[in-house]
Amino acid sequence: MTFQNTLEFAQQLDAADQLSKYRQGFHFPQVNGRDVIYFTGNSLGLQPKRTQAYVDEVMKDWRELAVEGHFYAEKPWWDYHERLAKGLAKVVGARPKEVSVMNTLTVNLHLLMASFYRPTAKRFKIICEEKAFPSDQYMLQSQARFHGWDPKEAIIEVKKRDGEHAWRTEDIVAKINEVGDELALVLMGGVNYYNGQVLDMQAITAAGKAAGAFVGWDLAHAVGNVKLQLHDWGADFAAWCSYKYMNSGPGNASGIFVHERHLDKEDIPRFEGWWGNKKETRFLMKPEFDPIASADAWQLSNPPILSLAPYLASLELFDEVGMDALIEKQRIIVAYLEFILHEIDKQVDSTFEIITPAERGCQLSVFLHGEGRALFDYLMKQGVITDWREPNVIRLAPAPFYCSYEDMYRFGQILKQGILNK
Ligand SMILES: Cc1ncc(COP(=O)(O)O)c(C=O)c1O
């Protein structure tokens, strides 16, 4: 498609967009009396309008039924989480029994490492990407120390090549092969939070498994953003948050995936609690743990229903639209944004360098050479919500659910004014 940097062309794209009607289904913050141009769905997704009713339903049931709500609520609380499994399984390419919702992301990665990082004297190393999200670095370091290893010895970071902004799959696979039979675990971010790169999760999982290691994924920036096939790829485990592309609200519950080959195993090491016990025997209050034969066995506590309600609302939206349609729009809107950036670049004397490689989802990370924090402040004042990473990178993620082509055009005009007005 040949793009044009005009309002009319952007509006034509919106008119042809099958998903454009979903924009009205989200609440937009207002700046200067109009909807913001929202580029931070990779950080916190907008609130779907339908969410309120899901939360209100729980509040009403709690008000009117109190403890009886566990069994007699409109959607009874004792198995509320099960309603999320089918939709979530579709989003991550899993079987419903392989997914569950509980806790928050870092907590879940720790819990999954309790099962899948079991270092021995020979096999104790962990491979991750350099400069992984800080919480993942702290998690890996503390896990290594917890098992008596010096993190510097146990954690192997795959580096980018000098002068390059993205990892090469061949370098990751080569590192996995090099570490070989010392490798206990590969744990990486499926989509990198900084440069927006989508790693070749299939190839990396295959390499890790061939080396005899467990392979897990932090999917914070991948879920609801890119096509995932966790079951078919054969990943051992994964976890993600729900507040970014999944639009489920700040700090909301995390999802987990555990491959079916690990389910219903008596001897799997796992931290356990009563909500991982089979429903049928849970309330018999027996001293022996009788695990559910699904990823729900990793649940410890009874789930936070007020947290699950927005997640359920969001999953129903994903189910209605489907990942394929979202990815199709994403491909075009991100390409249009890239085009706009190139067009504006020609009209100003700054240079934009897109550091996101071709393997990308929603996010473009852009070096604004010649520009500083003042430009970011200007964008925010004009209602362009983006984020700034030192030294001068902005991350732009036009989420296909609610961003329009007109937004991309208007962003270009605001960006140009911000630079020319300096
Ligand atoms: C890649 C990645 N991993 C981990 C986290 C930590 O998430 P949480 O605070 O929900 O544990 C984040 C949060 O943004 C993230 O982006």
PDB file of N, CA and C in Angstrom, residues 7 17 66 97 148 212 279 309 319 353 411 417:
ATOM      1  N   LEU A   7      -4.310  14.187   6.143  1.00  0.00           N
ATOM      2  CA  LEU A   7      -5.453  13.876   7.005  1.00  0.00           C
ATOM      3  C   LEU A   7      -6.482  13.046   6.232  1.00  0.00           C
ATOM      4  N   ASP A  17     -11.199   0.559   8.090  1.00  0.00           N
ATOM      5  CA  ASP A  17     -10.717  -0.296   9.194  1.00  0.00           C
ATOM      6  C   ASP A  17     -11.885  -1.012   9.885  1.00  0.00           C
ATOM      7  N   ALA A  66     -22.826 -11.232  50.289  1.00  0.00           N
ATOM      8  CA  ALA A  66     -21.675 -11.434  51.174  1.00  0.00           C
ATOM      9  C   ALA A  66     -21.080 -12.818  50.944  1.00  0.00           C
ATOM     10  N   LYS A  97      -6.362 -25.958  29.862  1.00  0.00           N
ATOM     11  CA  LYS A  97      -5.818 -26.482  31.120  1.00  0.00           C
ATOM     12  C   LYS A  97      -4.365 -26.032  31.370  1.00  0.00           C
ATOM     13  N   GLY A 148      22.325 -20.878  46.102  1.00  0.00           N
ATOM     14  CA  GLY A 148      23.734 -20.977  46.509  1.00  0.00           C
ATOM     15  C   GLY A 148      24.724 -20.655  45.403  1.00  0.00           C
ATOM     16  N   GLY A 212      18.581 -29.657  26.550  1.00  0.00           N
ATOM     17  CA  GLY A 212      18.183 -30.351  27.786  1.00  0.00           C
ATOM     18  C   GLY A 212      17.778 -29.415  28.905  1.00  0.00           C
ATOM     19  N   LYS A 279     -11.033 -28.999  43.263  1.00  0.00           N
ATOM     20  CA  LYS A 279     -12.231 -28.337  43.796  1.00  0.00           C
ATOM     21  C   LYS A 279     -13.066 -29.285  44.643  1.00  0.00           C
ATOM     22  N   ALA A 309     -12.357  -9.559  37.459  1.00  0.00           N
ATOM     23  CA  ALA A 309     -13.507  -9.044  36.705  1.00  0.00           C
ATOM     24  C   ALA A 309     -13.063  -8.197  35.493  1.00  0.00           C
ATOM     25  N   ASP A 319     -11.749 -12.100  22.569  1.00  0.00           N
ATOM     26  CA  ASP A 319     -12.391 -13.248  21.953  1.00  0.00           C
ATOM     27  C   ASP A 319     -13.261 -12.805  20.771  1.00  0.00           C
ATOM     28  N   GLU A 353      15.809   7.769  14.456  1.00  0.00           N
ATOM     29  CA  GLU A 353      16.350   6.445  14.129  1.00  0.00           C
ATOM     30  C   GLU A 353      15.476   5.403  14.824  1.00  0.00           C
ATOM     31  N   PHE A 411      -0.298  12.985  15.176  1.00  0.00           N
ATOM     32  CA  PHE A 411       0.963  12.879  15.929  1.00  0.00           C
ATOM     33  C   PHE A 411       2.115  13.468  15.106  1.00  0.00           C
ATOM     34  N   GLN A 417       5.679  20.289  14.691  1.00  0.00           N
ATOM     35  CA  GLN A 417       5.571  21.604  15.333  1.00  0.00           C
ATOM     36  C   GLN A 417       6.507  21.685  16.530  1.00  0.00           C
TER      37      GLN A 417
END
